[in-house]
Amino acid sequence: MKHVANIAGRELRSLFVSPVAYGVLSLFSVLAGTFFILNVAWFNDMLIRMQQFQAFDQLARMNLNDQLIGEFYGSMSVVLLFLIPGITMGLFASEKSNGTDELLLTSPLTAWDIVLGKLLGGGLFVAILVGIVGLFPGLLFFYGDPELGRTLTGLLGLLLVGWVYVAIGAFASSVTRSQIIAFLISLVMLLVVLLLPAVADLGVATGAPWIGEFFRYLSANAHFEQLMHGLVETGDLAYFAVMIVTFALLTKASVESSRWR
Amino acid sequence: MIEARELTKRYGDTVAVDGVDFSVQKGEVVGFLGPNAAGKTTTMRMLTGFIPPTNGTATIADYDIFENPLEARRRIGYLPETPPLYPEMTVSSYLAFIARIKDIPRRARREHIDRAVERCGLTSVRRRVIGTLSKGFRQRVGLAQAIVHEPPVLILDEPTVGLDPLQIHEIRSLIRDLAAPGKGDTQQTVILSTHILAEVEAICRRVILINQGRKVVDAPIEDLTRNGQSLEELFVRETASDAVAKREASDGGAREATP
């Protein structure tokens, strides 16, 4: 496993020597800024209205973490859902279309070196994106007093959600040699994960509550919300670990199976 | 150095390589000949561990490709049919990456890369992005990739395809140098596949001819050409007659036809 860093380093270097990485980073910053400003404006608007209607009990419940930072993180998780397939689509598919898979698989590397290196490369790039997201709530500390702990656990949640998306995207990329197909497969898989809470609600309606609970557990959203509320629980962290490990195993199996085809 | 035993690869009902045996001694340069779709590339891919054989096995420098895959792969330099290049990288950063994944110790990397660049005539394009290079240079970067860790075994799949005559000449003399002992170099064992019979005569001392997945000739070149026949005559006779015999034996058509 000593080559994980080499594979990850090459992946990141390839991203940053092309204009793609810079395009993604600047576009993402603009999007994050837009969502942030919209959320601040909405928050401000709500405060003014509640004062006008003298709804003081509701006004007392408004706070920066729940109604602003949480909403902002939620929006950014949806942006990541569409962006990450674009980042991960090339992880394995481009190796196959370049013929460089033949290089990697005939070098003294294990399948884990390759898979974990790719995940680390994608994961680090997503960490940069989440770092950009983190800058905006940082501004609020100059003008208000959000809770630092909850702001950070929410950001951790966003990072973990991003990593789950990377693991799913990497798997999608490992099953095809076309980047466009990889993009579509991962987008569909991520949309399914996004829609799981709705499916969970259907499960409750059918009178088999355990199905609902199961789907709710599979959805990243519930665990993400716990973290945004400042609750760092083993169960939620375990969810992220289980998802990432499962897709890493599937990806490894897929990479190895290419030898047997 | 290279020992192939009963190497067989089946894809469903199609037999791509059918029980090929051979052994190559240290310092030999062996030409791997055969018509298209004869199984040359498949055999090379099995030796390098890219695809596993259905049956049989091989050893590289006494390391079995199944039991000790990493040790075996560490000792192979492999140039596939299409050079495995990352078009967005520069030549030097690409070779630095290769040096790392081929387990060259940190201190020796610089020196290994410099040597490979020099031997393959890449000094003038070191800082260029691979995607902007001409086909001849790309082929040479591919070759540099195969020799940078100075492996005892080199497996080259059509190393001179698509090059101009001057470049072909350079690559051939490079391959001859690699196998020649002395000058403190590691003496390398080379298997190269090609369609060009003149190439085999120019650089190889031994020929392995395979047709429809089977080894049909395995002999030193001087033995084959002793009675005045040319390699071309041999090639045509062996691949044609064998093809006829096979077609009669296996009531025709089941196998992929070979022109």
Short mmCIF file of C-alpha atoms in Angstrom, two decimals:
data_model
loop_
_atom_site.label_atom_id
_atom_site.label_comp_id
_atom_site.label_asym_id
_atom_site.label_seq_id
_atom_site.Cartn_x
_atom_site.Cartn_y
_atom_site.Cartn_z
CA MET A 1 0.00 0.00 0.00
CA LYS A 2 3.03 2.26 -0.15
CA HIS A 3 2.08 3.51 -3.60
CA VAL A 4 -1.25 5.05 -2.60
CA ALA A 5 0.32 8.50 -2.31
CA ASN A 6 2.03 8.15 -5.70
CA ILE A 7 -1.23 7.32 -7.46
CA ALA A 8 -3.10 10.07 -5.63
CA GLY A 9 -0.35 12.59 -6.34
CA ARG A 10 -0.40 11.83 -10.05
CA GLU A 11 -4.17 12.13 -10.13
CA LEU A 12 -4.11 15.55 -8.48
CA ARG A 13 -1.23 16.73 -10.64
CA SER A 14 -3.15 15.76 -13.76
CA LEU A 15 -6.17 17.69 -12.50
CA PHE A 16 -4.14 20.80 -11.79
CA VAL A 17 -2.09 20.89 -14.98
CA SER A 18 -5.28 21.10 -17.02
CA PRO A 19 -7.61 24.08 -16.83
CA VAL A 20 -10.45 21.80 -15.68
CA ALA A 21 -9.53 21.96 -11.99
CA TYR A 22 -9.31 25.74 -12.02
CA GLY A 23 -12.57 26.01 -13.91
CA VAL A 24 -14.31 23.75 -11.41
CA LEU A 25 -12.83 25.60 -8.44
CA SER A 26 -13.81 29.05 -9.66
CA LEU A 27 -17.26 27.98 -10.79
CA PHE A 28 -17.77 26.27 -7.45
CA SER A 29 -16.67 29.39 -5.56
CA VAL A 30 -19.11 31.52 -7.51
CA LEU A 31 -21.93 29.05 -6.83
CA ALA A 32 -21.06 28.84 -3.14
CA GLY A 33 -20.98 32.64 -2.89
CA THR A 34 -24.34 32.92 -4.64
CA PHE A 35 -26.01 30.37 -2.39
CA PHE A 36 -24.47 32.03 0.66
CA ILE A 37 -25.71 35.50 -0.26
CA LEU A 38 -29.18 34.13 -1.04
CA ASN A 39 -29.27 32.38 2.33
CA VAL A 40 -28.15 35.52 4.18
CA ALA A 41 -30.75 37.60 2.35
CA TRP A 42 -33.47 35.08 3.14
CA PHE A 43 -32.43 34.95 6.81
CA ASN A 44 -32.46 38.72 7.02
CA ASP A 45 -35.85 38.92 5.36
CA MET A 46 -37.32 36.39 7.82
CA LEU A 47 -36.01 38.36 10.79
CA ILE A 48 -37.58 41.58 9.52
CA ARG A 49 -40.92 39.92 8.84
CA MET A 50 -41.07 38.25 12.22
CA GLN A 51 -40.39 41.56 13.88
CA GLN A 52 -43.14 43.20 11.82
CA PHE A 53 -45.63 40.50 12.83
CA GLN A 54 -44.33 40.56 16.39
CA ALA A 55 -43.86 36.76 16.30
CA PHE A 56 -41.38 36.88 19.12
CA ASP A 57 -41.53 33.19 20.05
CA GLN A 58 -40.59 32.29 16.45
CA LEU A 59 -37.99 35.00 16.36
CA ALA A 60 -36.39 33.50 19.45
CA ARG A 61 -36.02 30.20 17.61
CA MET A 62 -34.13 31.72 14.68
CA ASN A 63 -30.41 31.20 14.83
CA LEU A 64 -27.50 31.40 12.45
CA ASN A 65 -26.64 27.73 12.64
CA ASP A 66 -30.03 26.22 11.91
CA GLN A 67 -31.53 28.72 9.52
CA LEU A 68 -28.46 29.94 7.70
CA ILE A 69 -25.36 27.74 7.89
CA GLY A 70 -27.35 24.50 7.88
CA GLU A 71 -29.37 25.59 4.85
CA PHE A 72 -26.21 26.69 3.11
CA TYR A 73 -24.46 23.37 3.75
CA GLY A 74 -27.55 21.56 2.54
CA SER A 75 -27.54 23.49 -0.75
CA MET A 76 -23.84 22.88 -1.21
CA SER A 77 -24.30 19.14 -0.69
CA VAL A 78 -26.68 19.18 -3.67
CA VAL A 79 -24.14 21.16 -5.72
CA LEU A 80 -21.52 18.54 -4.82
CA LEU A 81 -23.89 15.81 -5.93
CA PHE A 82 -23.81 17.20 -9.46
CA LEU A 83 -20.16 18.24 -9.45
CA ILE A 84 -18.46 15.16 -7.99
CA PRO A 85 -19.48 12.81 -10.83
CA GLY A 86 -17.64 15.23 -13.11
CA ILE A 87 -14.53 14.95 -10.96
CA THR A 88 -14.61 11.18 -10.51
CA MET A 89 -15.72 10.13 -13.99
CA GLY A 90 -12.14 10.01 -15.26
CA LEU A 91 -10.56 8.23 -12.29
CA PHE A 92 -10.61 4.80 -13.91
CA ALA A 93 -12.38 5.33 -17.23
CA SER A 94 -9.64 7.62 -18.57
CA GLU A 95 -6.94 5.09 -17.62
CA LYS A 96 -8.74 2.53 -19.74
CA SER A 97 -9.26 4.82 -22.72
CA ASN A 98 -5.60 5.99 -22.54
CA GLY A 99 -4.32 2.43 -22.28
CA THR A 100 -2.56 3.37 -19.05
CA ASP A 101 -4.47 0.71 -17.13
CA GLU A 102 -2.06 -1.69 -18.84
CA LEU A 103 0.80 0.28 -17.29
CA LEU A 104 -0.67 0.31 -13.78
CA LEU A 105 -1.68 -3.34 -13.80
CA THR A 106 1.73 -4.51 -15.02
CA SER A 107 3.63 -2.39 -12.50
CA PRO A 108 4.44 -3.72 -9.03
CA LEU A 109 1.24 -2.21 -7.60
CA THR A 110 -1.56 -3.97 -5.77
CA ALA A 111 -5.21 -3.36 -6.62
CA TRP A 112 -5.53 -1.56 -3.27
CA ASP A 113 -2.69 0.79 -4.20
CA ILE A 114 -4.60 1.81 -7.29
CA VAL A 115 -8.08 2.02 -5.75
CA LEU A 116 -7.08 3.81 -2.55
CA GLY A 117 -4.79 6.14 -4.47
CA LYS A 118 -7.65 7.14 -6.75
CA LEU A 119 -10.02 7.62 -3.82
CA LEU A 120 -7.43 9.70 -1.97
CA GLY A 121 -6.85 11.88 -5.04
CA GLY A 122 -10.57 12.49 -5.53
CA GLY A 123 -11.09 12.88 -1.77
CA LEU A 124 -8.40 15.54 -1.47
CA PHE A 125 -9.87 17.55 -4.33
CA VAL A 126 -13.29 17.40 -2.64
CA ALA A 127 -11.63 18.51 0.60
CA ILE A 128 -10.47 21.65 -1.22
CA LEU A 129 -14.05 22.28 -2.36
CA VAL A 130 -15.37 21.81 1.18
CA GLY A 131 -12.65 24.15 2.40
CA ILE A 132 -14.04 26.82 0.06
CA VAL A 133 -17.52 26.21 1.49
CA GLY A 134 -16.07 26.66 4.99
CA LEU A 135 -14.81 30.16 4.18
CA PHE A 136 -18.33 31.59 3.96
CA PRO A 137 -19.64 30.68 7.44
CA GLY A 138 -16.25 31.94 8.61
CA LEU A 139 -17.39 35.43 7.54
CA LEU A 140 -20.36 35.18 9.90
CA PHE A 141 -18.07 35.07 12.88
CA PHE A 142 -17.12 38.69 12.18
CA TYR A 143 -20.72 39.89 12.18
CA GLY A 144 -22.56 37.49 14.45
CA ASP A 145 -22.02 34.70 16.89
CA PRO A 146 -22.74 31.29 15.36
CA GLU A 147 -21.65 28.26 17.34
CA LEU A 148 -18.19 27.24 16.26
CA GLY A 149 -18.64 23.56 17.15
CA ARG A 150 -21.78 23.08 15.11
CA THR A 151 -20.35 25.04 12.20
CA LEU A 152 -17.38 22.69 12.11
CA THR A 153 -19.28 19.43 12.61
CA GLY A 154 -21.59 20.48 9.79
CA LEU A 155 -18.57 21.06 7.57
CA LEU A 156 -17.23 17.64 8.58
CA GLY A 157 -20.61 16.22 7.58
CA LEU A 158 -20.37 17.90 4.19
CA LEU A 159 -16.86 16.49 3.72
CA LEU A 160 -18.01 12.98 4.61
CA VAL A 161 -21.00 13.26 2.27
CA GLY A 162 -18.56 14.39 -0.46
CA TRP A 163 -16.33 11.39 0.20
CA VAL A 164 -19.24 8.99 -0.06
CA TYR A 165 -20.05 10.61 -3.41
CA VAL A 166 -16.41 10.17 -4.48
CA ALA A 167 -16.50 6.48 -3.54
CA ILE A 168 -19.69 5.97 -5.53
CA GLY A 169 -18.32 7.97 -8.48
CA ALA A 170 -15.06 6.01 -8.45
CA PHE A 171 -16.98 2.75 -8.59
CA ALA A 172 -19.05 4.01 -11.52
CA SER A 173 -15.84 5.02 -13.30
CA SER A 174 -14.30 1.58 -12.75
CA VAL A 175 -17.06 -0.28 -14.57
CA THR A 176 -16.77 1.50 -17.93
CA ARG A 177 -14.17 2.92 -20.26
CA SER A 178 -16.31 5.90 -21.27
CA GLN A 179 -16.16 8.96 -19.04
CA ILE A 180 -19.62 10.09 -20.11
CA ILE A 181 -21.16 6.77 -19.14
CA ALA A 182 -19.27 6.90 -15.84
CA PHE A 183 -20.68 10.37 -15.23
CA LEU A 184 -24.24 9.25 -15.93
CA ILE A 185 -23.98 6.08 -13.83
CA SER A 186 -22.67 7.97 -10.82
CA LEU A 187 -25.21 10.77 -11.22
CA VAL A 188 -28.07 8.26 -11.27
CA MET A 189 -26.65 6.42 -8.25
CA LEU A 190 -26.25 9.66 -6.32
CA LEU A 191 -29.77 10.79 -7.21
CA VAL A 192 -31.05 7.47 -5.85
CA VAL A 193 -29.16 8.12 -2.61
CA LEU A 194 -30.67 11.63 -2.55
CA LEU A 195 -34.19 10.29 -3.05
CA LEU A 196 -33.92 7.55 -0.43
CA PRO A 197 -35.63 9.58 2.34
CA ALA A 198 -38.69 9.94 0.09
CA VAL A 199 -38.68 6.18 -0.47
CA ALA A 200 -38.33 5.76 3.27
CA ASP A 201 -41.51 7.78 3.79
CA LEU A 202 -43.33 5.48 1.37
CA GLY A 203 -42.12 2.51 3.41
CA VAL A 204 -43.71 3.98 6.52
CA ALA A 205 -46.99 4.36 4.65
CA THR A 206 -47.01 0.69 3.61
CA GLY A 207 -47.00 -0.35 7.23
CA ALA A 208 -43.58 -1.99 7.22
CA PRO A 209 -41.66 0.55 9.25
CA TRP A 210 -38.38 -1.37 9.20
CA ILE A 211 -38.13 -0.86 5.44
CA GLY A 212 -38.50 2.85 5.97
CA GLU A 213 -35.89 2.82 8.69
CA PHE A 214 -33.53 0.87 6.48
CA PHE A 215 -33.81 3.31 3.60
CA ARG A 216 -33.48 6.22 5.97
CA TYR A 217 -30.28 4.70 7.30
CA LEU A 218 -28.92 4.29 3.76
CA SER A 219 -29.59 7.91 2.88
CA ALA A 220 -26.71 10.26 3.62
CA ASN A 221 -29.08 13.05 4.55
CA ALA A 222 -30.20 11.89 7.98
CA HIS A 223 -26.61 11.40 9.14
CA PHE A 224 -25.55 14.70 7.63
CA GLU A 225 -28.31 16.48 9.56
CA GLN A 226 -27.22 14.93 12.83
CA LEU A 227 -23.75 16.35 12.27
CA MET A 228 -25.19 19.76 11.35
CA HIS A 229 -27.02 19.71 14.68
CA GLY A 230 -23.66 19.23 16.32
CA LEU A 231 -24.27 15.57 17.17
CA VAL A 232 -21.14 13.56 16.41
CA GLU A 233 -22.29 10.03 17.06
CA THR A 234 -20.51 6.79 16.31
CA GLY A 235 -23.56 5.48 14.48
CA ASP A 236 -23.50 8.31 11.97
CA LEU A 237 -19.75 8.20 11.48
CA ALA A 238 -20.05 4.43 11.03
CA TYR A 239 -22.57 5.04 8.23
CA PHE A 240 -20.06 7.11 6.27
CA ALA A 241 -17.31 4.57 6.93
CA VAL A 242 -19.54 1.68 5.83
CA MET A 243 -20.54 3.45 2.60
CA ILE A 244 -16.98 4.41 1.67
CA VAL A 245 -15.57 0.97 2.50
CA THR A 246 -18.37 -0.83 0.63
CA PHE A 247 -17.80 1.13 -2.55
CA ALA A 248 -14.03 0.85 -2.20
CA LEU A 249 -14.42 -2.93 -2.03
CA LEU A 250 -16.74 -2.94 -5.05
CA THR A 251 -14.26 -0.79 -6.96
CA LYS A 252 -11.39 -3.09 -6.08
CA ALA A 253 -13.42 -6.09 -7.24
CA SER A 254 -14.21 -4.28 -10.48
CA VAL A 255 -10.56 -3.34 -11.09
CA GLU A 256 -9.45 -6.90 -10.46
CA SER A 257 -12.18 -8.35 -12.62
CA SER A 258 -10.82 -6.43 -15.60
CA ARG A 259 -7.87 -8.79 -15.49
CA TRP A 260 -10.17 -11.77 -15.79
CA ARG A 261 -12.25 -10.57 -18.70
CA MET B 1 14.99 -15.53 -17.51
CA ILE B 2 11.58 -16.13 -19.04
CA GLU B 3 9.92 -19.48 -18.78
CA ALA B 4 6.45 -20.03 -20.24
CA ARG B 5 4.76 -23.34 -19.51
CA GLU B 6 1.61 -24.44 -21.33
CA LEU B 7 0.33 -20.86 -21.52
CA THR B 8 -3.29 -20.98 -22.64
CA LYS B 9 -5.92 -18.29 -22.93
CA ARG B 10 -9.50 -19.06 -23.82
CA TYR B 11 -12.26 -16.51 -24.33
CA GLY B 12 -15.41 -18.58 -24.18
CA ASP B 13 -15.04 -21.04 -27.06
CA THR B 14 -12.29 -19.09 -28.79
CA VAL B 15 -8.78 -20.21 -28.00
CA ALA B 16 -6.49 -17.21 -28.32
CA VAL B 17 -3.33 -18.90 -27.09
CA ASP B 18 -3.09 -22.67 -26.99
CA GLY B 19 -0.45 -24.25 -24.73
CA VAL B 20 2.57 -22.18 -25.67
CA ASP B 21 5.88 -23.28 -24.10
CA PHE B 22 9.21 -21.54 -24.41
CA SER B 23 12.13 -20.40 -22.40
CA VAL B 24 14.41 -17.47 -23.00
CA GLN B 25 17.92 -17.29 -21.58
CA LYS B 26 19.57 -14.24 -20.12
CA GLY B 27 20.78 -11.77 -22.75
CA GLU B 28 18.79 -13.31 -25.62
CA VAL B 29 16.81 -11.15 -28.00
CA VAL B 30 13.85 -13.11 -29.26
CA GLY B 31 11.62 -12.08 -32.11
CA PHE B 32 8.01 -13.02 -31.60
CA LEU B 33 6.42 -13.45 -34.99
CA GLY B 34 3.02 -14.34 -36.26
CA PRO B 35 0.15 -13.08 -38.39
CA ASN B 36 -2.43 -10.70 -36.94
CA ALA B 37 -4.64 -12.31 -34.30
CA ALA B 38 -2.13 -15.15 -33.85
CA GLY B 39 -1.97 -14.51 -30.11
CA LYS B 40 1.23 -12.48 -29.82
CA THR B 41 -0.24 -9.65 -27.79
CA THR B 42 -2.24 -12.03 -25.61
CA THR B 43 0.89 -14.04 -24.81
CA MET B 44 2.78 -10.90 -23.92
CA ARG B 45 -0.07 -9.67 -21.76
CA MET B 46 -0.04 -12.98 -19.88
CA LEU B 47 3.71 -12.77 -19.30
CA THR B 48 3.40 -9.26 -17.90
CA GLY B 49 0.49 -10.16 -15.65
CA PHE B 50 -2.02 -7.87 -17.37
CA ILE B 51 -4.33 -10.81 -18.03
CA PRO B 52 -4.13 -14.17 -16.28
CA PRO B 53 -3.74 -17.33 -18.36
CA THR B 54 -6.64 -19.78 -18.37
CA ASN B 55 -4.09 -22.59 -18.02
CA GLY B 56 -0.39 -22.82 -17.53
CA THR B 57 1.92 -20.32 -15.95
CA ALA B 58 5.16 -18.46 -16.50
CA THR B 59 8.14 -17.38 -14.47
CA ILE B 60 10.08 -14.16 -14.87
CA ALA B 61 13.59 -14.34 -13.41
CA ASP B 62 12.42 -17.38 -11.42
CA TYR B 63 9.40 -15.57 -9.94
CA ASP B 64 6.09 -17.17 -10.79
CA ILE B 65 3.55 -14.70 -12.18
CA PHE B 66 0.84 -16.20 -9.95
CA GLU B 67 2.76 -16.83 -6.74
CA ASN B 68 4.95 -13.76 -6.74
CA PRO B 69 3.21 -11.31 -9.04
CA LEU B 70 4.78 -8.18 -7.59
CA GLU B 71 8.33 -9.54 -7.70
CA ALA B 72 7.79 -10.76 -11.27
CA ARG B 73 6.35 -7.41 -12.40
CA ARG B 74 9.19 -5.50 -10.74
CA ARG B 75 11.55 -7.29 -13.15
CA ILE B 76 9.64 -6.54 -16.34
CA GLY B 77 9.74 -3.53 -18.58
CA TYR B 78 6.71 -3.59 -20.84
CA LEU B 79 5.86 -1.50 -23.85
CA PRO B 80 2.27 -2.33 -24.89
CA GLU B 81 1.02 -1.94 -28.45
CA THR B 82 -0.17 1.58 -27.69
CA PRO B 83 2.30 3.36 -25.42
CA PRO B 84 0.58 3.92 -22.04
CA LEU B 85 0.97 7.69 -21.73
CA TYR B 86 -0.79 10.42 -19.79
CA PRO B 87 -1.16 13.11 -22.45
CA GLU B 88 -1.49 15.97 -19.94
CA MET B 89 1.84 15.25 -18.20
CA THR B 90 5.30 16.42 -19.21
CA VAL B 91 7.86 13.81 -20.20
CA SER B 92 9.92 14.32 -17.05
CA SER B 93 7.00 14.27 -14.62
CA TYR B 94 5.65 11.17 -16.36
CA LEU B 95 8.98 9.36 -16.02
CA ALA B 96 9.25 10.51 -12.40
CA PHE B 97 5.87 8.89 -11.73
CA ILE B 98 6.96 5.68 -13.48
CA ALA B 99 10.20 5.64 -11.46
CA ARG B 100 8.16 5.81 -8.26
CA ILE B 101 5.66 3.09 -9.11
CA LYS B 102 8.42 0.78 -10.38
CA ASP B 103 10.03 0.88 -6.93
CA ILE B 104 13.25 2.64 -7.88
CA PRO B 105 14.80 3.81 -4.60
CA ARG B 106 14.42 7.55 -4.06
CA ARG B 107 18.14 8.30 -4.35
CA ALA B 108 18.58 6.45 -7.63
CA ARG B 109 15.54 7.92 -9.40
CA ARG B 110 17.16 11.04 -10.82
CA GLU B 111 19.99 9.01 -12.33
CA HIS B 112 17.66 6.35 -13.78
CA ILE B 113 15.44 8.96 -15.37
CA ASP B 114 18.38 10.84 -16.86
CA ARG B 115 19.73 7.62 -18.35
CA ALA B 116 16.40 6.61 -19.86
CA VAL B 117 15.89 10.10 -21.31
CA GLU B 118 19.33 10.06 -22.84
CA ARG B 119 19.12 6.54 -24.23
CA CYS B 120 15.76 7.17 -25.87
CA GLY B 121 16.83 10.54 -27.29
CA LEU B 122 14.30 12.55 -25.31
CA THR B 123 16.61 15.25 -23.97
CA SER B 124 15.16 17.94 -26.25
CA VAL B 125 11.54 17.22 -25.24
CA ARG B 126 11.95 16.62 -21.49
CA ARG B 127 9.80 19.57 -20.49
CA ARG B 128 7.21 19.13 -23.25
CA VAL B 129 3.68 17.94 -22.55
CA ILE B 130 3.29 14.41 -23.91
CA GLY B 131 0.05 15.24 -25.72
CA THR B 132 1.89 17.68 -27.98
CA LEU B 133 4.59 15.21 -29.05
CA SER B 134 4.80 13.50 -32.43
CA LYS B 135 4.09 9.81 -32.76
CA GLY B 136 7.78 8.92 -32.93
CA PHE B 137 8.52 10.77 -29.71
CA ARG B 138 5.55 9.20 -27.97
CA GLN B 139 6.81 5.76 -28.93
CA ARG B 140 10.20 6.68 -27.48
CA VAL B 141 8.61 7.94 -24.25
CA GLY B 142 6.85 4.57 -24.11
CA LEU B 143 10.17 2.83 -24.49
CA ALA B 144 11.77 5.06 -21.85
CA GLN B 145 8.94 4.05 -19.53
CA ALA B 146 9.80 0.39 -20.12
CA ILE B 147 13.52 0.72 -19.44
CA VAL B 148 13.64 3.37 -16.71
CA HIS B 149 13.87 0.83 -13.87
CA GLU B 150 16.47 -1.18 -15.87
CA PRO B 151 14.55 -4.42 -15.62
CA PRO B 152 16.23 -7.71 -16.47
CA VAL B 153 13.36 -8.57 -18.84
CA LEU B 154 11.96 -6.35 -21.57
CA ILE B 155 8.74 -7.17 -23.35
CA LEU B 156 8.07 -4.94 -26.33
CA ASP B 157 4.90 -5.21 -28.37
CA GLU B 158 5.64 -3.85 -31.84
CA PRO B 159 8.17 -1.25 -30.67
CA THR B 160 8.83 0.27 -34.09
CA VAL B 161 5.32 0.52 -35.47
CA GLY B 162 4.50 3.91 -36.95
CA LEU B 163 8.04 5.24 -36.88
CA ASP B 164 10.03 6.66 -39.77
CA PRO B 165 13.08 4.75 -41.05
CA LEU B 166 15.57 6.82 -39.08
CA GLN B 167 13.64 6.38 -35.84
CA ILE B 168 13.30 2.65 -36.52
CA HIS B 169 17.04 2.48 -36.94
CA GLU B 170 17.60 4.29 -33.62
CA ILE B 171 15.18 2.11 -31.68
CA ARG B 172 16.73 -1.04 -33.12
CA SER B 173 20.23 -0.03 -32.14
CA LEU B 174 18.94 0.87 -28.69
CA ILE B 175 17.43 -2.60 -28.30
CA ARG B 176 20.70 -4.18 -29.45
CA ASP B 177 22.56 -2.09 -26.87
CA LEU B 178 20.21 -3.19 -24.12
CA ALA B 179 20.94 -6.85 -24.71
CA ALA B 180 24.67 -6.36 -25.23
CA PRO B 181 26.67 -6.98 -22.09
CA GLY B 182 29.39 -4.70 -20.76
CA LYS B 183 29.70 -1.00 -19.98
CA GLY B 184 28.39 -1.78 -16.52
CA ASP B 185 24.83 -2.00 -17.82
CA THR B 186 22.47 -4.66 -16.68
CA GLN B 187 22.24 -7.16 -19.48
CA GLN B 188 18.66 -7.39 -20.55
CA THR B 189 16.59 -10.16 -22.01
CA VAL B 190 14.25 -8.95 -24.71
CA ILE B 191 11.14 -10.38 -26.33
CA LEU B 192 9.74 -8.22 -29.07
CA SER B 193 6.85 -8.83 -31.36
CA THR B 194 6.78 -7.48 -34.86
CA HIS B 195 5.41 -7.94 -38.34
CA ILE B 196 8.59 -6.73 -39.94
CA LEU B 197 10.75 -9.71 -40.82
CA ALA B 198 13.75 -7.53 -41.62
CA GLU B 199 13.56 -6.24 -38.08
CA VAL B 200 13.86 -9.73 -36.69
CA GLU B 201 16.89 -10.42 -38.86
CA ALA B 202 18.43 -7.13 -37.80
CA ILE B 203 18.17 -7.50 -34.04
CA CYS B 204 17.10 -10.98 -32.97
CA ARG B 205 19.13 -14.13 -32.72
CA ARG B 206 16.15 -16.36 -32.27
CA VAL B 207 12.64 -16.53 -33.64
CA ILE B 208 9.44 -17.84 -32.11
CA LEU B 209 6.67 -18.04 -34.65
CA ILE B 210 3.12 -18.55 -33.47
CA ASN B 211 0.06 -19.11 -35.57
CA GLN B 212 -3.52 -19.47 -34.37
CA GLY B 213 -2.37 -19.55 -30.78
CA ARG B 214 0.21 -22.32 -31.24
CA LYS B 215 3.94 -22.19 -31.36
CA VAL B 216 5.02 -23.49 -34.78
CA VAL B 217 8.69 -22.51 -34.99
CA ASP B 218 11.24 -21.88 -32.26
CA ALA B 219 14.83 -21.77 -33.51
CA PRO B 220 17.89 -19.57 -33.90
CA ILE B 221 17.77 -17.49 -37.07
CA GLU B 222 20.95 -18.98 -38.53
CA ASP B 223 19.43 -22.48 -38.34
CA LEU B 224 16.34 -21.31 -40.16
CA THR B 225 18.15 -19.51 -42.93
CA ARG B 226 21.01 -22.01 -43.31
CA ASN B 227 19.56 -23.81 -46.31
CA GLY B 228 19.12 -20.58 -48.21
CA GLN B 229 15.47 -19.93 -47.48
CA SER B 230 14.44 -16.46 -46.33
CA LEU B 231 12.44 -15.73 -43.20
CA GLU B 232 9.65 -14.55 -45.43
CA GLU B 233 9.40 -17.91 -47.16
CA LEU B 234 9.37 -19.63 -43.79
CA PHE B 235 6.69 -17.31 -42.45
CA VAL B 236 4.42 -17.80 -45.44
CA ARG B 237 4.88 -21.58 -45.49
CA GLU B 238 4.37 -22.09 -41.77
CA THR B 239 1.39 -19.84 -41.32
CA ALA B 240 -0.33 -20.97 -44.53
CA SER B 241 0.14 -24.75 -44.27
CA ASP B 242 -0.68 -24.76 -40.62
CA ALA B 243 -3.81 -22.76 -41.25
CA VAL B 244 -4.94 -25.28 -43.87
CA ALA B 245 -4.28 -28.25 -41.59
CA LYS B 246 -6.15 -26.59 -38.75
CA ARG B 247 -9.12 -25.77 -40.90
CA GLU B 248 -9.39 -29.36 -42.01
CA ALA B 249 -8.98 -30.65 -38.47
CA SER B 250 -11.62 -28.46 -36.86
CA ASP B 251 -14.36 -28.59 -39.49
CA GLY B 252 -13.77 -24.92 -40.32
CA GLY B 253 -15.10 -21.59 -39.21
CA ALA B 254 -15.17 -22.14 -35.44
CA ARG B 255 -11.91 -20.36 -35.04
CA GLU B 256 -11.29 -16.76 -35.92
CA ALA B 257 -10.07 -16.82 -39.49
CA THR B 258 -6.52 -15.69 -40.11
CA PRO B 259 -5.69 -14.09 -43.43
#
